C-alpha positions as a LaTeX table, in Angstrom:
\begin{tabular}{lrrr}
\hline
Residue & $x$ (\AA) & $y$ (\AA) & $z$ (\AA) \\
\hline
Unk1 & 2.58 & $-12.88$ & $-36.46$ \\
Unk2 & 5.25 & $-12.19$ & $-33.78$ \\
Unk3 & 4.95 & $-11.85$ & $-30.05$ \\
Unk4 & 2.96 & $-8.84$ & $-28.96$ \\
Unk5 & 4.80 & $-6.10$ & $-27.10$ \\
Unk6 & 3.30 & $-4.99$ & $-23.81$ \\
Unk7 & 1.67 & $-1.61$ & $-23.96$ \\
Unk8 & 3.38 & 0.65 & $-21.38$ \\
Unk9 & 0.15 & 2.63 & $-21.05$ \\
Unk10 & $-1.87$ & $-0.45$ & $-20.05$ \\
Unk11 & $-3.00$ & 1.25 & $-16.83$ \\
Unk12 & $-3.97$ & 4.44 & $-18.62$ \\
Unk13 & $-0.97$ & 6.27 & $-17.15$ \\
Unk14 & 2.12 & 6.80 & $-19.27$ \\
Unk15 & 5.35 & 5.85 & $-17.48$ \\
Unk16 & 6.53 & 9.45 & $-17.39$ \\
Unk17 & 3.24 & 10.44 & $-15.71$ \\
Unk18 & 3.29 & 7.72 & $-13.06$ \\
Unk19 & 3.16 & 9.22 & $-9.59$ \\
Unk20 & 6.53 & 9.22 & $-7.91$ \\
Unk21 & 7.27 & 7.30 & $-4.80$ \\
Unk22 & 5.77 & 9.19 & $-1.87$ \\
Unk23 & 8.44 & 9.79 & 0.77 \\
Unk24 & 6.64 & 10.04 & 4.10 \\
Unk25 & 9.66 & 10.36 & 6.36 \\
Unk26 & 13.27 & 9.24 & 6.51 \\
Unk27 & 12.33 & 5.55 & 6.89 \\
Unk28 & 8.91 & 5.28 & 5.25 \\
Unk29 & 7.79 & 5.64 & 1.67 \\
Unk30 & 4.75 & 4.57 & $-0.34$ \\
Unk31 & 5.43 & 2.84 & $-3.63$ \\
Unk32 & 3.38 & 1.54 & $-6.55$ \\
Unk33 & 1.74 & $-1.86$ & $-6.88$ \\
Unk34 & 1.84 & $-3.25$ & $-10.41$ \\
Unk35 & 1.87 & $-6.54$ & $-12.30$ \\
Unk36 & 5.54 & $-7.17$ & $-11.50$ \\
Unk37 & 5.07 & $-7.00$ & $-7.72$ \\
Unk38 & 1.43 & $-7.91$ & $-7.12$ \\
Unk39 & 2.54 & $-11.33$ & $-5.85$ \\
Unk40 & 4.06 & $-9.50$ & $-2.91$ \\
Unk41 & 0.64 & $-7.99$ & $-2.16$ \\
Unk42 & $-0.91$ & $-11.46$ & $-2.24$ \\
Unk43 & 1.65 & $-12.70$ & 0.32 \\
Unk44 & 1.08 & $-9.68$ & 2.57 \\
Unk45 & $-2.69$ & $-10.13$ & 2.45 \\
Unk46 & $-2.35$ & $-13.84$ & 3.27 \\
Unk47 & $-0.46$ & $-12.90$ & 6.44 \\
Unk48 & $-2.56$ & $-9.90$ & 7.48 \\
Unk49 & $-6.18$ & $-10.79$ & 6.70 \\
Unk50 & $-8.39$ & $-13.72$ & 7.77 \\
Unk51 & $-9.93$ & $-13.98$ & 4.31 \\
Unk52 & $-8.57$ & $-15.05$ & 0.94 \\
Unk53 & $-8.80$ & $-12.64$ & $-1.97$ \\
Unk54 & $-9.53$ & $-14.09$ & $-5.39$ \\
Unk55 & $-7.52$ & $-13.54$ & $-8.56$ \\
Unk56 & $-10.17$ & $-11.05$ & $-9.68$ \\
Unk57 & $-9.17$ & $-8.76$ & $-6.78$ \\
Unk58 & $-5.49$ & $-8.82$ & $-7.75$ \\
Unk59 & $-6.29$ & $-8.32$ & $-11.45$ \\
Unk60 & $-8.23$ & $-5.20$ & $-10.47$ \\
Unk61 & $-5.30$ & $-3.92$ & $-8.43$ \\
Unk62 & $-2.84$ & $-4.06$ & $-11.34$ \\
Unk63 & $-5.25$ & $-2.16$ & $-13.58$ \\
Unk64 & $-6.11$ & 0.48 & $-10.94$ \\
Unk65 & $-4.79$ & 4.04 & $-11.07$ \\
Unk66 & $-1.36$ & 3.94 & $-9.45$ \\
Unk67 & $-2.18$ & 6.58 & $-6.85$ \\
Unk68 & $-4.96$ & 4.36 & $-5.43$ \\
Unk69 & $-2.83$ & 1.28 & $-4.72$ \\
Unk70 & 0.33 & 1.64 & $-2.66$ \\
Unk71 & 2.80 & $-0.47$ & $-0.76$ \\
Unk72 & 4.27 & 0.87 & 2.48 \\
Unk73 & 8.03 & 0.38 & 2.59 \\
Unk74 & 9.82 & 0.81 & 5.91 \\
Unk75 & 13.62 & 0.86 & 5.66 \\
Unk76 & 13.23 & $-0.81$ & 2.24 \\
Unk77 & 11.09 & $-3.66$ & 3.59 \\
Unk78 & 7.54 & $-3.99$ & 2.30 \\
Unk79 & 5.48 & $-3.92$ & 5.49 \\
Unk80 & 1.98 & $-2.94$ & 4.39 \\
Unk81 & $-0.35$ & $-1.87$ & 1.63 \\
Unk82 & $-3.47$ & 0.13 & 0.91 \\
Unk83 & $-5.74$ & $-0.60$ & $-2.06$ \\
Unk84 & $-8.66$ & 1.62 & $-3.00$ \\
Unk85 & $-11.13$ & 2.19 & $-5.81$ \\
Unk86 & $-13.46$ & 4.99 & $-6.85$ \\
Unk87 & $-17.21$ & 4.47 & $-6.64$ \\
Unk88 & $-20.15$ & 6.58 & $-7.72$ \\
Unk89 & $-22.71$ & 6.70 & $-4.91$ \\
Unk90 & $-25.96$ & 8.68 & $-4.63$ \\
Unk91 & $-24.15$ & 11.26 & $-2.47$ \\
Unk92 & $-21.38$ & 11.62 & $-5.06$ \\
Unk93 & $-18.00$ & 10.13 & $-5.87$ \\
Unk94 & $-16.51$ & 8.17 & $-2.94$ \\
Unk95 & $-13.19$ & 6.44 & $-2.39$ \\
Unk96 & $-13.63$ & 2.88 & $-1.15$ \\
Unk97 & $-10.79$ & 1.34 & 0.85 \\
Unk98 & $-10.70$ & $-2.30$ & $-0.20$ \\
Unk99 & $-7.76$ & $-3.24$ & 2.00 \\
Unk100 & $-5.43$ & $-1.53$ & 4.44 \\
Unk101 & $-2.97$ & $-3.70$ & 6.29 \\
Unk102 & 0.37 & $-3.57$ & 8.07 \\
Unk103 & 2.41 & $-6.57$ & 9.18 \\
Unk104 & 1.98 & $-7.13$ & 12.95 \\
Unk105 & 5.62 & $-6.33$ & 13.81 \\
Unk106 & 5.26 & $-2.87$ & 12.19 \\
Unk107 & 1.95 & $-1.79$ & 13.72 \\
Unk108 & 1.80 & 1.15 & 16.14 \\
Unk109 & 4.45 & 2.97 & 14.10 \\
Unk110 & 1.94 & 5.27 & 12.30 \\
Unk111 & 2.40 & 3.44 & 9.01 \\
Unk112 & $-1.33$ & 2.78 & 8.61 \\
Unk113 & $-2.08$ & 6.37 & 9.60 \\
Unk114 & 0.30 & 7.68 & 6.93 \\
Unk115 & $-1.32$ & 5.46 & 4.29 \\
Unk116 & $-4.81$ & 6.67 & 5.26 \\
Unk117 & $-3.77$ & 10.33 & 5.30 \\
Unk118 & $-2.22$ & 9.92 & 1.84 \\
Unk119 & $-5.45$ & 8.40 & 0.49 \\
Unk120 & $-7.62$ & 11.05 & 2.15 \\
Unk121 & $-5.55$ & 13.70 & 0.39 \\
Unk122 & $-5.76$ & 11.89 & $-2.96$ \\
Unk123 & $-9.52$ & 11.35 & $-2.58$ \\
Unk124 & $-10.26$ & 14.96 & $-1.73$ \\
Unk125 & $-7.75$ & 16.86 & $-3.83$ \\
Unk126 & $-7.11$ & 14.65 & $-6.88$ \\
Unk127 & $-10.44$ & 12.89 & $-7.38$ \\
Unk128 & $-12.71$ & 15.46 & $-5.69$ \\
Unk129 & $-14.51$ & 12.75 & $-3.71$ \\
Unk130 & $-17.22$ & 13.50 & $-1.17$ \\
Unk131 & $-15.56$ & 11.13 & 1.28 \\
Unk132 & $-14.01$ & 7.74 & 1.99 \\
Unk133 & $-15.60$ & 4.55 & 3.28 \\
Unk134 & $-14.83$ & 0.91 & 3.97 \\
Unk135 & $-16.11$ & $-2.24$ & 5.64 \\
Unk136 & $-14.57$ & $-3.38$ & 8.93 \\
Unk137 & $-15.10$ & $-6.91$ & 10.21 \\
Unk138 & $-17.21$ & $-6.69$ & 13.38 \\
Unk139 & $-14.74$ & $-8.50$ & 15.71 \\
Unk140 & $-11.87$ & $-6.26$ & 14.58 \\
Unk141 & $-12.02$ & $-3.78$ & 17.47 \\
Unk142 & $-8.43$ & $-2.62$ & 16.91 \\
Unk143 & $-9.34$ & $-1.49$ & 13.40 \\
Unk144 & $-12.47$ & 0.23 & 14.71 \\
Unk145 & $-10.39$ & 2.14 & 17.27 \\
Unk146 & $-7.86$ & 3.05 & 14.58 \\
Unk147 & $-10.50$ & 4.57 & 12.28 \\
Unk148 & $-12.27$ & 6.37 & 15.13 \\
Unk149 & $-8.95$ & 8.06 & 16.04 \\
Unk150 & $-8.86$ & 9.37 & 12.48 \\
Unk151 & $-12.40$ & 10.81 & 12.82 \\
Unk152 & $-14.18$ & 8.16 & 10.79 \\
Unk153 & $-17.74$ & 7.48 & 11.87 \\
Unk154 & $-19.21$ & 4.04 & 12.38 \\
Unk155 & $-22.41$ & 3.43 & 10.50 \\
Unk156 & $-24.72$ & 0.48 & 10.16 \\
Unk157 & $-23.77$ & $-3.17$ & 10.25 \\
Unk158 & $-23.82$ & $-4.92$ & 6.91 \\
Unk159 & $-25.08$ & $-8.46$ & 7.58 \\
Unk160 & $-23.38$ & $-11.39$ & 5.82 \\
Unk161 & $-20.83$ & $-9.16$ & 4.10 \\
Unk162 & $-17.95$ & $-11.63$ & 4.34 \\
Unk163 & $-17.80$ & $-15.22$ & 3.19 \\
Unk164 & $-15.85$ & $-17.92$ & 5.01 \\
Unk165 & $-15.38$ & $-16.00$ & 8.29 \\
Unk166 & $-17.52$ & $-15.98$ & 11.38 \\
Unk167 & $-19.26$ & $-13.77$ & 12.11 \\
Unk168 & $-19.72$ & $-12.65$ & 8.50 \\
Unk169 & $-20.85$ & $-9.11$ & 9.41 \\
Unk170 & $-19.06$ & $-5.80$ & 8.84 \\
Unk171 & $-19.39$ & $-2.25$ & 10.09 \\
Unk172 & $-19.63$ & 0.44 & 7.45 \\
Unk173 & $-17.11$ & 3.11 & 8.44 \\
Unk174 & $-16.82$ & 6.44 & 6.64 \\
Unk175 & $-15.30$ & 9.87 & 6.65 \\
Unk176 & $-17.13$ & 12.56 & 4.71 \\
Unk177 & $-15.25$ & 15.65 & 3.64 \\
Unk178 & $-16.56$ & 18.95 & 4.85 \\
Unk179 & $-15.22$ & 22.45 & 4.53 \\
Unk180 & $-12.74$ & 21.90 & 7.39 \\
Unk181 & $-11.16$ & 18.55 & 6.43 \\
\hline
\end{tabular}
């Protein structure tokens, strides 16, 4: 029995159906995250976030639909990423933002805003979600301000959400889609 060939449809999307790179402006585009570049995501997350993500997280990323996991490339440098998943909740299908991060040097350039707006569009128009939500670490006031500017609402505090950081609590932040957004 010879070596097995990799199935190009492993992610459920044939190569010819993979979403194209999303050109945001002259200097910024969103590109796919897959098994050949997921190590780059791991390095970004190590720099950006105060928590370590396990292999299980990265394995889920490479098997996720390609329009839910994107790198942000600024002038051909990988400077950020957004990783999401779909969840069925009592109120309906929701998009959960697992991670959104931009390297410190590239913040305040609207890169995070462009990634969020892309995912809001995908959630509403491709997956017909009722809204988007995420957890934000309680001390992360900059992130809270960022999401509030994008009309997300801050909900309850989820006690002991995080492991290995203090405090371990997170705000639940969400944006529900209505007729006007």
